[in-house]
Amino acid sequence: DPPRAAPRACPAPASNRDLIVVHGKKKGGFAAEMMGGGDENAATTKKAAGASKGTAPHADEVCPCGGYPTPGLPYARCCKPYHKGDAYPGDCVTLMRSRFSGYAKGEGEYIVKTTHPENPIFKDGSKAESGKVVSSLADDVKMTCKKVRFYGLEIVQDKGKGEDEHYVGFKYKCRVVGQKGFKELAEESHSELSSFRRGDDGRWLFLDGVTGAVE
């Protein structure tokens, strides 16, 4: 695909904003894409590689999601309370942003906690010797975090479908982290339309996603 224009500032959530589904490629969503399960034809834009990874995080570091609802909000006052179990997102946009930060921070248990049991990756899991399905999602997230740097989250669509389903379209950027002493690989731009469904306790959970499905 041709290079896209520079990303817009994240618009505020609007429940009446229409979804724009243009060319969904692969179900499985963000997790599948980053763990090697995404479709090779999913919309990506590669740019020249930049400088190596920045300095170690500190107390005032901006949240990986960009800060919400206030742009630039520190991680400690944005997504960290969700990751540590001190709070739970009350809407799907907040949940999406906290999950993005969860991938960036390697918070595998949080990703599992906020994934619907019917999600394909979570549901398939891996069979233990006893025959019981045990999900490897948490460990996969932690490994992915060590290999990929996530940033530039932009929420572009937000729409409900009844009381128990919701859709959030977003874009993000990432770089595969090179080995020590080497520069990171080229920047990649991705997009996804994520679906959410309420769990048995009424909380929103990530159900599935289609990569390359929003513009």
Backbone as ProteinMPNN parsed JSONL, in Angstrom:
{"seq_chain_A": "DPPRAAPRACPAPASNRDLIVVHGKKKGGFAAEMMGGGDENAATTKKAAGASKGTAPHADEVCPCGGYPTPGLPYARCCKPYHKGDAYPGDCVTLMRSRFSGYAKGEGEYIVKTTHPENPIFKDGSKAESGKVVSSLADDVKMTCKKVRFYGLEIVQDKGKGEDEHYVGFKYKCRVVGQKGFKELAEESHSELSSFRRGDDGRWLFLDGVTGAVE", "coords_chain_A": {"N_chain_A": [[0.829, -1.189, 0.0], [0.406, 2.372, -0.597], [2.365, 4.907, 1.113], [0.916, 6.258, 4.061], [-0.666, 9.354, 5.113], [0.573, 11.619, 7.66], [-0.232, 10.627, 10.993], [-3.342, 11.52, 12.625], [-4.243, 13.527, 15.497], [-5.397, 11.768, 18.395], [-8.809, 11.234, 18.279], [-11.549, 12.144, 20.442], [-13.514, 9.617, 22.093], [-16.474, 8.652, 20.427], [-19.64, 7.576, 20.442], [-21.372, 7.526, 18.331], [-19.899, 7.526, 16.071], [-19.296, 6.413, 12.809], [-18.283, 3.17, 11.768], [-15.536, 2.322, 9.693], [-14.985, -0.055, 7.653], [-12.666, -1.475, 5.661], [-10.769, -3.305, 4.43], [-10.495, -5.985, 5.699], [-8.19, -8.457, 6.762], [-7.196, -10.585, 8.335], [-8.328, -12.56, 10.979], [-7.998, -12.658, 14.549], [-6.448, -10.686, 15.47], [-4.623, -8.118, 17.27], [-2.858, -9.544, 18.978], [-2.336, -11.9, 17.486], [-1.14, -10.811, 15.218], [1.246, -9.669, 16.195], [2.497, -11.862, 17.264], [3.213, -13.4, 15.224], [1.113, -14.534, 13.89], [-0.435, -13.066, 12.176], [-1.9, -11.979, 9.011], [0.035, -12.07, 6.073], [-0.535, -10.206, 4.21], [-1.625, -8.09, 5.499], [-2.31, -4.633, 6.085], [0.537, -2.716, 6.116], [3.006, -0.265, 6.739], [6.246, 0.398, 6.056], [8.981, 2.185, 7.329], [11.994, 4.164, 7.337], [14.549, 3.007, 9.53], [14.986, 4.099, 12.916], [16.596, 5.705, 15.681], [18.262, 3.889, 18.354], [16.711, 2.101, 21.129], [15.176, 4.018, 23.748], [15.944, 5.653, 26.92], [15.919, 4.131, 30.235], [12.733, 3.48, 31.817], [10.993, 5.932, 33.896], [9.516, 7.552, 36.784], [7.856, 9.548, 35.755], [7.324, 8.824, 33.176], [5.618, 8.834, 30.054], [2.549, 7.213, 29.503], [2.416, 4.158, 27.627], [0.167, 4.074, 25.985], [-0.203, 6.629, 25.281], [-1.48, 8.292, 26.99], [-4.495, 8.875, 28.68], [-7.622, 10.058, 29.878], [-6.252, 12.38, 29.373], [-3.863, 13.578, 27.216], [-0.452, 12.563, 27.295], [-0.391, 11.716, 29.89], [1.148, 10.285, 32.752], [2.32, 6.885, 32.988], [1.941, 5.73, 35.525], [-0.362, 6.953, 36.424], [-2.202, 6.322, 34.569], [-2.539, 3.685, 32.783], [-1.341, 1.841, 34.498], [-2.696, 1.313, 37.046], [-4.762, -0.379, 36.154], [-3.336, -2.552, 35.165], [-2.187, -3.526, 37.49], [-4.296, -4.393, 38.939], [-5.787, -2.632, 40.485], [-7.904, -1.268, 39.506], [-10.542, -1.418, 36.988], [-11.094, -1.124, 33.504], [-13.825, 0.889, 32.434], [-14.979, 1.211, 29.97], [-14.796, 0.385, 26.446], [-12.855, 1.678, 24.878], [-10.998, 2.597, 26.752], [-10.269, 0.117, 27.758], [-9.115, -1.016, 25.464], [-6.89, 0.676, 25.151], [-5.526, 0.18, 27.529], [-4.858, -2.469, 27.197], [-3.161, -2.308, 25.015], [-1.048, -0.917, 26.215], [-0.457, -2.901, 27.986], [0.689, -4.881, 26.373], [2.932, -3.449, 25.591], [4.251, -3.254, 27.995], [4.625, -5.833, 28.748], [2.727, -7.127, 30.297], [1.483, -9.838, 30.7], [-0.394, -11.383, 32.211], [-2.444, -9.564, 32.602], [-3.377, -9.209, 30.013], [-4.427, -11.744, 29.52], [-6.415, -11.766, 31.481], [-8.188, -9.859, 30.51], [-9.163, -10.907, 28.188], [-11.652, -12.424, 26.249], [-13.162, -15.618, 26.842], [-13.911, -16.859, 24.465], [-12.179, -15.984, 22.556], [-10.153, -16.751, 19.747], [-7.28, -17.294, 19.939], [-6.88, -17.457, 22.686], [-8.722, -19.434, 23.323], [-7.92, -21.721, 21.862], [-5.299, -22.246, 22.808], [-2.867, -24.366, 24.359], [-2.49, -27.829, 24.586], [-2.184, -29.612, 27.581], [-0.477, -32.418, 29.154], [-2.478, -33.759, 30.463], [-4.6, -33.363, 28.886], [-6.07, -31.139, 29.178], [-6.795, -27.838, 28.134], [-4.438, -25.353, 28.182], [-3.779, -22.021, 28.226], [-1.184, -20.26, 26.56], [-0.911, -17.614, 26.364], [-0.16, -15.498, 28.156], [2.621, -15.898, 28.584], [3.449, -15.643, 25.95], [2.93, -12.959, 25.43], [4.765, -11.698, 27.139], [7.184, -12.511, 25.981], [6.926, -11.363, 23.467], [6.997, -8.656, 24.097], [9.658, -8.294, 24.692], [10.812, -8.365, 22.242], [9.572, -6.56, 20.558], [8.855, -3.115, 20.139], [6.285, -1.045, 21.058], [4.256, 1.717, 20.061], [2.738, 4.983, 19.43], [-0.117, 4.797, 19.416], [-3.357, 5.192, 18.102], [-6.653, 5.914, 18.336], [-9.272, 5.432, 16.176], [-11.852, 4.707, 15.53], [-14.996, 4.093, 17.107], [-17.603, 2.346, 18.259], [-20.733, 1.121, 19.33], [-22.575, -2.011, 19.401], [-25.453, -2.862, 20.096], [-26.108, -3.752, 23.548], [-24.173, -5.436, 24.512], [-21.984, -5.788, 22.83], [-19.17, -4.309, 21.197], [-17.154, -2.152, 19.134], [-13.846, -1.186, 18.35], [-11.718, 0.731, 16.475], [-8.338, 1.05, 15.575], [-4.986, 2.408, 15.168], [-1.479, 1.736, 15.146], [2.06, 1.881, 15.842], [5.159, 0.122, 15.484], [8.355, -1.342, 16.265], [10.651, -3.869, 15.558], [12.858, -4.972, 17.906], [16.318, -4.776, 17.657], [19.26, -6.895, 18.096], [21.534, -6.566, 20.872], [23.626, -3.805, 20.489], [22.937, -3.367, 17.905], [20.902, -1.513, 15.592], [17.359, -0.81, 15.804], [14.847, -2.471, 13.831], [13.069, -1.554, 10.778], [10.422, 0.85, 11.057], [7.035, -0.09, 11.511], [3.667, 0.264, 10.492], [0.454, -0.45, 11.627], [-3.011, -1.519, 11.543], [-6.189, -2.128, 13.104], [-9.427, -3.582, 13.637], [-11.055, -4.05, 16.47], [-13.11, -6.284, 18.339], [-15.345, -6.347, 21.088], [-16.813, -7.96, 23.908], [-19.193, -8.397, 26.498], [-18.393, -10.051, 29.557], [-19.373, -12.787, 31.755], [-19.644, -11.491, 34.164], [-20.365, -8.986, 33.455], [-18.373, -7.235, 32.745], [-16.359, -5.637, 30.213], [-14.651, -7.446, 27.659], [-11.911, -8.305, 25.523], [-12.663, -9.682, 22.415], [-12.064, -10.413, 19.646], [-10.164, -9.593, 16.651], [-9.654, -7.827, 13.563], [-7.095, -7.435, 11.398], [-5.748, -4.663, 9.57], [-8.177, -3.441, 8.938], [-9.241, -0.887, 9.143], [-9.175, 2.6, 8.242]], "CA_chain_A": [[0.0, 0.0, 0.0], [1.191, 3.61, -0.595], [2.523, 5.49, 2.446], [-0.207, 7.064, 4.532], [-0.345, 10.68, 5.634], [0.933, 11.618, 9.081], [-1.4, 10.321, 11.816], [-4.044, 12.609, 13.282], [-4.323, 13.425, 16.95], [-6.439, 10.828, 18.759], [-10.089, 11.885, 18.529], [-12.245, 11.676, 21.635], [-14.47, 8.579, 21.767], [-17.806, 9.109, 20.061], [-20.378, 6.339, 20.212], [-22.121, 7.59, 17.084], [-18.995, 7.58, 14.926], [-19.478, 5.235, 11.97], [-17.117, 2.346, 11.504], [-15.121, 2.267, 8.296], [-14.319, -1.327, 7.425], [-12.254, -1.357, 4.268], [-10.171, -4.495, 3.827], [-10.045, -6.89, 6.741], [-7.342, -9.498, 6.2], [-6.933, -11.751, 9.164], [-8.864, -12.496, 12.317], [-7.03, -13.023, 15.564], [-6.17, -9.388, 16.031], [-3.331, -7.564, 17.674], [-1.996, -10.607, 19.503], [-1.911, -12.776, 16.398], [-0.249, -10.063, 14.332], [2.553, -9.47, 16.811], [3.105, -13.138, 17.617], [3.519, -14.143, 14.014], [-0.062, -15.185, 13.338], [-1.179, -12.161, 11.312], [-1.828, -12.244, 7.589], [1.183, -11.402, 5.471], [-1.012, -9.13, 3.363], [-2.205, -7.035, 6.311], [-1.772, -3.321, 5.702], [1.656, -2.209, 6.909], [3.839, 0.715, 6.064], [7.573, 0.375, 6.654], [9.736, 3.414, 7.156], [13.411, 4.022, 7.68], [14.811, 2.72, 10.943], [15.414, 5.262, 13.678], [17.635, 5.495, 16.684], [18.062, 2.741, 19.226], [15.727, 2.264, 22.175], [15.475, 5.127, 24.63], [16.447, 5.409, 28.258], [15.087, 3.321, 31.098], [11.544, 4.204, 32.263], [11.063, 6.61, 35.177], [8.21, 7.779, 37.388], [7.043, 10.461, 34.957], [7.247, 8.388, 31.783], [4.286, 8.869, 29.463], [1.972, 5.879, 29.325], [2.565, 3.666, 26.249], [-1.037, 4.336, 25.191], [-0.195, 8.048, 24.946], [-2.149, 9.047, 28.04], [-5.942, 8.972, 28.438], [-8.135, 10.921, 28.808], [-5.365, 13.523, 29.159], [-2.644, 13.207, 26.482], [0.786, 12.744, 28.024], [-0.544, 11.273, 31.272], [2.156, 9.283, 33.11], [1.875, 5.494, 33.089], [1.509, 5.455, 36.894], [-1.706, 7.499, 36.638], [-3.009, 6.003, 33.393], [-2.863, 2.266, 32.641], [-0.743, 0.993, 35.53], [-3.677, 0.802, 38.009], [-5.47, -1.504, 35.552], [-2.406, -3.683, 35.08], [-1.891, -4.037, 38.833], [-5.523, -4.869, 39.563], [-6.389, -1.636, 41.368], [-9.108, -0.759, 38.848], [-10.844, -2.119, 35.734], [-11.654, -0.161, 32.543], [-15.273, 0.904, 32.367], [-15.432, 1.3, 28.583], [-13.954, -0.399, 25.533], [-11.697, 2.462, 24.437], [-10.032, 2.52, 27.849], [-9.788, -1.266, 27.79], [-8.202, -1.183, 24.333], [-5.652, 1.398, 25.425], [-4.815, -0.503, 28.61], [-4.304, -3.704, 26.636], [-2.006, -1.899, 24.218], [0.021, -0.664, 27.181], [-0.108, -4.196, 28.554], [1.65, -5.497, 25.458], [4.172, -2.673, 25.637], [4.895, -3.477, 29.294], [4.778, -7.258, 29.008], [1.783, -7.529, 31.344], [0.773, -10.973, 30.12], [-1.547, -11.79, 33.015], [-3.523, -8.617, 32.36], [-3.939, -9.519, 28.695], [-5.265, -12.932, 29.705], [-7.559, -11.368, 32.307], [-9.115, -9.025, 29.741], [-9.49, -11.593, 26.939], [-12.87, -13.24, 26.336], [-12.896, -17.06, 26.684], [-14.167, -17.295, 23.091], [-11.131, -15.502, 21.651], [-9.502, -17.91, 19.118], [-5.947, -17.585, 20.469], [-7.032, -17.868, 24.079], [-9.518, -20.658, 23.36], [-7.142, -22.844, 21.345], [-4.257, -22.491, 23.795], [-2.009, -25.521, 24.1], [-2.969, -28.937, 25.411], [-1.258, -30.203, 28.536], [-0.477, -33.88, 29.109], [-3.764, -34.228, 30.977], [-5.617, -33.114, 27.867], [-6.678, -29.852, 29.471], [-6.248, -26.732, 27.363], [-3.803, -24.326, 28.998], [-3.368, -20.927, 27.349], [0.193, -19.768, 26.682], [-0.989, -16.21, 25.972], [0.608, -14.631, 29.057], [4.044, -16.052, 28.276], [3.672, -15.115, 24.602], [2.956, -11.502, 25.535], [6.031, -11.317, 27.762], [8.248, -12.715, 24.997], [6.741, -10.372, 22.412], [7.42, -7.363, 24.627], [11.117, -8.226, 24.645], [11.236, -8.318, 20.844], [8.884, -5.518, 19.796], [8.557, -1.865, 20.845], [4.996, -0.536, 20.596], [4.024, 3.137, 20.329], [1.929, 5.67, 18.415], [-1.506, 4.336, 19.371], [-4.34, 6.189, 17.653], [-8.006, 5.377, 18.251], [-9.906, 6.108, 15.038], [-13.268, 4.352, 15.443], [-15.554, 3.668, 18.395], [-19.041, 2.201, 18.014], [-21.377, 0.004, 19.989], [-23.517, -2.84, 18.669], [-26.273, -3.375, 21.177], [-25.605, -3.505, 24.894], [-23.139, -6.391, 24.916], [-20.892, -5.855, 21.866], [-18.618, -2.994, 20.874], [-16.037, -2.196, 18.2], [-12.876, -0.089, 18.436], [-10.718, 0.702, 15.421], [-7.147, 1.789, 15.999], [-3.719, 2.265, 14.461], [-0.326, 1.809, 16.038], [3.353, 1.668, 15.209], [6.044, -0.743, 16.257], [9.662, -1.685, 15.708], [11.27, -5.07, 16.101], [14.085, -4.553, 18.573], [17.492, -5.504, 17.21], [20.111, -7.432, 19.14], [22.353, -5.571, 21.543], [24.672, -3.262, 19.633], [22.392, -3.141, 16.574], [19.746, -0.631, 15.553], [16.063, -1.447, 15.637], [14.444, -2.642, 12.444], [12.233, -0.485, 10.238], [9.129, 1.114, 11.676], [5.873, -0.659, 10.84], [2.381, 0.824, 10.884], [-0.606, -1.452, 11.522], [-4.345, -1.102, 11.962], [-7.049, -3.251, 13.486], [-10.77, -3.372, 14.159], [-11.217, -5.001, 17.571], [-14.463, -6.469, 18.856], [-15.406, -6.584, 22.524], [-18.074, -8.542, 24.378], [-19.255, -8.463, 27.956], [-18.244, -11.355, 30.168], [-20.467, -13.19, 32.63], [-19.779, -10.528, 35.258], [-20.759, -7.696, 32.895], [-17.221, -6.441, 32.325], [-15.964, -5.77, 28.821], [-13.482, -8.266, 27.377], [-11.524, -8.353, 24.113], [-13.118, -10.912, 21.783], [-11.309, -10.754, 18.444], [-9.777, -8.427, 15.875], [-9.323, -7.995, 12.146], [-5.997, -6.526, 11.077], [-5.866, -3.953, 8.305], [-9.589, -3.264, 8.656], [-9.683, 0.496, 9.292], [-8.312, 3.599, 7.623]], "C_chain_A": [[0.873, 1.252, 0.0], [1.297, 4.149, 0.814], [1.335, 6.349, 2.817], [0.277, 8.424, 5.015], [-0.022, 10.563, 7.111], [-0.322, 11.412, 9.912], [-2.001, 11.553, 12.46], [-3.935, 12.447, 14.786], [-5.487, 12.52, 17.292], [-7.744, 11.57, 19.014], [-10.72, 11.338, 19.795], [-13.251, 10.613, 21.233], [-15.827, 9.178, 21.438], [-18.61, 7.899, 19.649], [-21.142, 6.351, 18.897], [-21.216, 7.68, 15.868], [-19.117, 6.306, 14.119], [-18.179, 4.491, 11.803], [-16.804, 2.37, 10.015], [-14.329, 0.99, 8.108], [-13.956, -1.394, 5.952], [-11.648, -2.623, 3.677], [-9.581, -5.399, 4.904], [-9.301, -8.067, 6.141], [-7.275, -10.764, 7.046], [-7.542, -11.572, 10.541], [-7.819, -13.004, 13.296], [-6.498, -11.78, 16.231], [-4.735, -9.101, 16.4], [-2.37, -8.654, 18.144], [-1.465, -11.488, 18.385], [-0.905, -12.089, 15.491], [1.162, -9.98, 14.904], [3.266, -10.774, 17.166], [3.333, -14.022, 16.403], [2.325, -14.797, 13.372], [-0.863, -14.308, 12.418], [-0.998, -12.504, 9.849], [-0.7, -11.453, 6.964], [0.767, -10.255, 4.582], [-1.652, -8.003, 4.159], [-1.518, -5.718, 6.001], [-0.672, -2.89, 6.653], [2.428, -1.224, 6.068], [5.179, 0.741, 6.756], [8.32, 1.652, 6.308], [11.175, 3.175, 7.576], [13.578, 3.809, 9.175], [15.342, 3.963, 11.632], [16.5, 4.896, 14.656], [17.3, 4.302, 17.548], [17.107, 3.102, 20.346], [16.178, 3.315, 23.184], [15.944, 4.684, 26.003], [15.458, 4.59, 29.071], [13.886, 4.135, 31.577], [11.742, 4.848, 33.626], [9.658, 6.961, 35.622], [7.289, 8.636, 36.526], [6.923, 10.039, 33.492], [5.81, 8.401, 31.289], [3.807, 7.444, 29.242], [2.14, 5.437, 27.876], [1.345, 3.936, 25.369], [-1.122, 5.797, 24.77], [-0.81, 8.926, 26.012], [-3.614, 9.246, 27.731], [-6.67, 9.107, 29.769], [-7.268, 12.154, 28.528], [-4.113, 13.082, 28.422], [-1.39, 13.491, 27.304], [0.724, 12.306, 29.473], [0.488, 10.187, 31.586], [1.536, 7.892, 33.246], [1.306, 5.194, 34.47], [0.09, 5.932, 37.17], [-2.623, 7.212, 35.46], [-3.353, 4.507, 33.394], [-2.317, 1.366, 33.746], [-1.754, 0.479, 36.553], [-4.494, -0.375, 37.467], [-4.587, -2.743, 35.54], [-2.161, -4.326, 36.441], [-3.143, -4.468, 39.593], [-6.197, -3.9, 40.505], [-7.676, -1.05, 40.788], [-9.349, -1.598, 37.591], [-11.499, -1.121, 34.785], [-13.171, -0.267, 32.445], [-15.832, 1.004, 30.961], [-14.399, 0.643, 27.674], [-12.739, 0.366, 25.026], [-10.609, 2.408, 25.503], [-9.443, 1.124, 27.942], [-8.798, -1.516, 26.664], [-6.862, -0.521, 24.618], [-4.84, 0.688, 26.516], [-4.212, -1.815, 28.139], [-3.086, -3.393, 25.764], [-0.809, -1.649, 25.132], [0.482, -1.961, 27.828], [0.882, -4.943, 27.687], [2.983, -4.78, 25.53], [4.962, -2.949, 26.915], [5.095, -4.955, 29.624], [3.878, -7.765, 30.118], [0.89, -8.657, 30.827], [-0.47, -11.389, 30.881], [-2.733, -10.856, 32.798], [-4.18, -8.884, 31.009], [-4.852, -10.735, 28.788], [-6.553, -12.558, 30.44], [-8.61, -10.629, 31.5], [-9.477, -9.632, 28.384], [-10.699, -12.504, 27.145], [-12.535, -14.711, 26.111], [-13.099, -17.573, 25.264], [-13.153, -16.753, 22.097], [-10.376, -16.703, 21.072], [-8.155, -18.285, 19.709], [-6.041, -18.115, 21.889], [-7.726, -19.223, 24.177], [-8.717, -21.873, 22.927], [-6.04, -23.245, 22.325], [-3.314, -23.603, 23.387], [-2.403, -26.623, 25.06], [-1.867, -29.481, 26.313], [-1.356, -31.723, 28.443], [-1.808, -34.463, 29.568], [-4.883, -34.07, 29.964], [-6.324, -31.799, 28.065], [-5.996, -28.751, 28.671], [-5.714, -25.656, 28.308], [-3.276, -23.228, 28.07], [-1.932, -20.502, 27.632], [0.26, -18.276, 26.387], [-0.126, -15.309, 26.846], [2.099, -14.696, 28.752], [4.375, -15.486, 26.901], [3.775, -13.592, 24.624], [4.29, -11.029, 26.099], [7.195, -11.45, 26.781], [8.158, -11.674, 23.882], [7.241, -9.008, 22.85], [8.93, -7.199, 24.543], [11.632, -8.035, 23.217], [10.67, -7.144, 20.058], [8.623, -4.304, 20.691], [7.306, -1.264, 20.232], [4.827, 0.936, 20.969], [3.075, 3.703, 19.279], [0.502, 5.188, 18.303], [-2.44, 5.485, 19.001], [-5.696, 5.506, 17.519], [-8.742, 6.142, 17.152], [-11.387, 5.785, 14.889], [-13.737, 3.809, 16.79], [-17.068, 3.573, 18.243], [-19.589, 0.962, 18.704], [-22.296, -0.756, 19.044], [-24.385, -3.532, 19.706], [-25.611, -3.093, 22.516], [-24.396, -4.356, 25.249], [-21.991, -6.546, 23.934], [-20.46, -4.446, 21.49], [-17.42, -3.177, 19.947], [-15.151, -0.969, 18.381], [-11.853, -0.271, 17.32], [-9.526, 1.539, 15.835], [-5.973, 1.529, 15.069], [-2.595, 2.314, 15.478], [0.939, 1.58, 15.229], [4.196, 0.759, 16.097], [7.371, -0.915, 15.52], [10.123, -2.983, 16.359], [12.623, -4.664, 16.651], [15.252, -5.417, 18.109], [18.284, -6.063, 18.382], [20.984, -6.33, 19.717], [23.488, -5.122, 20.626], [24.197, -2.978, 18.226], [21.18, -2.223, 16.666], [18.465, -1.448, 15.423], [15.744, -1.562, 14.155], [13.489, -1.528, 12.032], [10.905, -0.363, 10.978], [8.015, 0.491, 10.844], [4.615, 0.006, 11.373], [1.297, -0.21, 10.631], [-1.946, -0.848, 11.905], [-5.168, -2.337, 12.286], [-8.427, -2.76, 13.89], [-10.997, -4.452, 15.207], [-12.68, -5.083, 17.983], [-14.386, -6.838, 20.33], [-16.785, -7.123, 22.888], [-18.045, -8.589, 25.903], [-19.094, -9.902, 28.451], [-19.421, -11.653, 31.073], [-20.7, -12.202, 33.764], [-20.133, -9.129, 34.766], [-19.607, -6.824, 32.448], [-16.908, -6.69, 30.853], [-14.692, -6.602, 28.703], [-13.186, -8.221, 25.889], [-11.938, -9.7, 23.535], [-12.246, -11.317, 20.609], [-10.959, -9.467, 17.705], [-9.482, -8.784, 14.449], [-8.269, -6.972, 11.786], [-6.214, -5.884, 9.702], [-7.293, -3.599, 7.939], [-10.113, -1.848, 8.87], [-8.7, 1.413, 8.584], [-8.398, 4.884, 8.426]], "O_chain_A": [[1.978, 1.217, 0.541], [0.422, 3.887, 1.64], [0.806, 7.084, 1.983], [1.46, 8.623, 5.29], [-0.302, 9.543, 7.741], [-1.374, 11.958, 9.582], [-1.297, 12.503, 12.801], [-3.585, 11.38, 15.288], [-6.477, 12.495, 16.561], [-7.791, 12.449, 19.875], [-10.459, 10.199, 20.182], [-13.8, 10.686, 20.134], [-16.275, 10.111, 22.104], [-18.316, 7.263, 18.637], [-21.522, 5.292, 18.397], [-21.695, 7.887, 14.753], [-19.05, 5.214, 14.685], [-17.108, 5.09, 11.707], [-17.708, 2.43, 9.182], [-13.128, 0.956, 8.377], [-14.834, -1.372, 5.09], [-11.969, -2.988, 2.546], [-8.366, -5.564, 5.016], [-9.724, -8.619, 5.125], [-7.295, -11.877, 6.52], [-7.309, -10.56, 11.202], [-6.874, -13.694, 12.914], [-6.138, -11.8, 17.408], [-3.789, -9.73, 15.927], [-1.205, -8.675, 17.748], [-0.273, -11.79, 18.343], [0.065, -12.704, 15.047], [2.146, -10.191, 14.195], [4.484, -10.794, 17.348], [3.606, -15.216, 16.521], [2.48, -15.543, 12.406], [-1.892, -14.75, 11.909], [-0.071, -13.224, 9.478], [-0.502, -10.284, 7.294], [1.592, -9.414, 4.225], [-2.171, -7.054, 3.572], [-0.326, -5.671, 5.698], [-0.907, -2.716, 7.848], [2.494, -1.337, 4.844], [5.25, 1.076, 7.938], [8.299, 2.131, 5.174], [11.521, 2.117, 8.102], [12.834, 4.367, 9.981], [16.049, 4.773, 11.032], [17.222, 3.914, 14.484], [16.194, 3.766, 17.487], [16.733, 4.264, 20.502], [17.369, 3.489, 23.446], [16.291, 3.524, 26.226], [14.317, 4.38, 28.662], [13.994, 5.352, 31.733], [12.552, 4.381, 34.426], [8.699, 6.69, 34.9], [6.071, 8.466, 36.565], [6.467, 10.822, 32.66], [4.892, 8.024, 32.017], [4.581, 6.575, 28.84], [2.017, 6.264, 26.972], [1.469, 4.018, 24.147], [-2.002, 6.173, 23.996], [-0.691, 10.151, 25.965], [-3.962, 9.727, 26.652], [-6.381, 8.358, 30.702], [-7.512, 12.884, 27.567], [-3.355, 12.273, 28.958], [-1.282, 14.542, 27.935], [1.686, 12.501, 30.216], [0.686, 9.271, 30.788], [0.359, 7.759, 33.582], [0.305, 4.487, 34.587], [-0.59, 5.391, 38.042], [-3.704, 7.792, 35.359], [-4.373, 4.117, 33.961], [-2.787, 0.24, 33.91], [-1.69, -0.697, 36.911], [-4.876, -1.266, 38.225], [-5.035, -3.843, 35.865], [-1.952, -5.536, 36.531], [-3.061, -4.861, 40.757], [-7.091, -4.292, 41.255], [-8.447, -0.409, 41.502], [-8.494, -2.381, 37.178], [-12.364, -0.351, 35.202], [-13.73, -1.362, 32.381], [-17.043, 0.892, 30.773], [-13.27, 0.379, 28.087], [-11.696, -0.236, 24.77], [-9.437, 2.197, 25.192], [-8.245, 0.969, 28.18], [-7.763, -2.149, 26.872], [-5.812, -1.104, 24.35], [-3.615, 0.609, 26.432], [-3.162, -2.227, 28.632], [-2.101, -4.132, 25.777], [0.3, -2.109, 24.861], [1.653, -2.112, 28.176], [1.81, -5.571, 28.197], [4.039, -5.412, 25.53], [6.192, -2.887, 26.918], [5.668, -5.29, 30.661], [4.222, -8.725, 30.808], [-0.295, -8.46, 30.556], [-1.491, -11.713, 30.274], [-3.884, -11.291, 32.807], [-5.401, -8.794, 30.88], [-5.932, -10.749, 28.198], [-7.643, -12.985, 30.059], [-9.803, -10.757, 31.776], [-10.035, -8.946, 27.528], [-10.753, -13.264, 28.112], [-11.697, -15.021, 25.265], [-12.532, -18.6, 24.889], [-13.256, -17.038, 20.904], [-9.99, -17.595, 21.828], [-7.9, -19.462, 19.961], [-5.377, -19.086, 22.253], [-7.366, -20.056, 25.009], [-8.814, -22.935, 23.542], [-5.866, -24.424, 22.633], [-2.999, -23.762, 22.208], [-2.627, -26.36, 26.242], [-0.761, -29.772, 25.858], [-2.214, -32.253, 27.737], [-2.216, -35.532, 29.115], [-5.985, -34.582, 30.16], [-7.102, -31.379, 27.209], [-4.771, -28.73, 28.545], [-6.454, -25.118, 29.132], [-2.42, -23.487, 27.224], [-1.516, -20.397, 28.786], [1.342, -17.727, 26.183], [0.572, -14.439, 26.326], [2.764, -13.663, 28.671], [5.447, -14.915, 26.702], [4.602, -13.006, 23.924], [4.878, -10.071, 25.596], [8.087, -10.602, 26.752], [9.175, -11.166, 23.41], [7.844, -8.282, 22.059], [9.427, -6.091, 24.346], [12.763, -7.593, 23.016], [11.211, -6.769, 19.018], [8.223, -4.445, 21.847], [7.262, -1.001, 19.03], [5.21, 1.351, 22.063], [2.661, 3.0, 18.357], [-0.051, 5.168, 17.203], [-2.325, 6.596, 19.52], [-5.867, 4.62, 16.681], [-8.824, 7.369, 17.198], [-12.109, 6.505, 14.199], [-12.984, 3.158, 17.514], [-17.746, 4.593, 18.113], [-18.982, -0.108, 18.665], [-22.74, -0.228, 18.024], [-24.089, -4.645, 20.139], [-24.674, -2.3, 22.606], [-23.668, -4.034, 26.188], [-21.098, -7.359, 24.17], [-21.265, -3.516, 21.465], [-16.756, -4.213, 19.967], [-15.644, 0.146, 18.545], [-11.2, -1.311, 17.235], [-9.691, 2.626, 16.388], [-5.963, 0.572, 14.295], [-2.756, 2.879, 16.56], [0.89, 1.141, 14.08], [3.967, 0.651, 17.301], [7.479, -0.664, 14.32], [9.996, -3.162, 17.57], [13.439, -4.077, 15.94], [15.182, -6.645, 18.161], [18.004, -5.736, 19.535], [21.146, -5.276, 19.103], [24.214, -5.941, 20.062], [24.941, -2.415, 17.423], [20.513, -2.165, 17.699], [18.477, -2.603, 14.998], [16.303, -0.841, 13.329], [13.142, -0.666, 12.839], [10.348, -1.35, 11.459], [8.049, 0.541, 9.615], [4.51, 0.28, 12.568], [1.225, -0.784, 9.544], [-2.001, 0.215, 12.523], [-4.888, -3.438, 11.812], [-8.576, -1.659, 14.421], [-11.117, -5.631, 14.875], [-13.397, -4.082, 17.976], [-13.479, -7.55, 20.761], [-17.787, -6.786, 22.258], [-16.995, -8.797, 26.511], [-19.596, -10.843, 27.837], [-20.362, -10.864, 31.154], [-21.816, -12.082, 34.27], [-20.196, -8.189, 35.558], [-19.826, -5.779, 31.835], [-17.146, -7.771, 30.317], [-13.779, -6.489, 29.522], [-14.104, -8.111, 25.077], [-11.606, -10.745, 24.095], [-11.738, -12.438, 20.571], [-11.402, -8.384, 18.086], [-9.101, -9.916, 14.15], [-8.519, -5.769, 11.86], [-6.79, -6.491, 8.799], [-7.608, -3.467, 6.756], [-11.321, -1.628, 8.786], [-7.545, 1.053, 8.356], [-7.747, 5.871, 8.083]]}, "name": "protein", "num_of_chains": 1, "seq": "DPPRAAPRACPAPASNRDLIVVHGKKKGGFAAEMMGGGDENAATTKKAAGASKGTAPHADEVCPCGGYPTPGLPYARCCKPYHKGDAYPGDCVTLMRSRFSGYAKGEGEYIVKTTHPENPIFKDGSKAESGKVVSSLADDVKMTCKKVRFYGLEIVQDKGKGEDEHYVGFKYKCRVVGQKGFKELAEESHSELSSFRRGDDGRWLFLDGVTGAVE"}
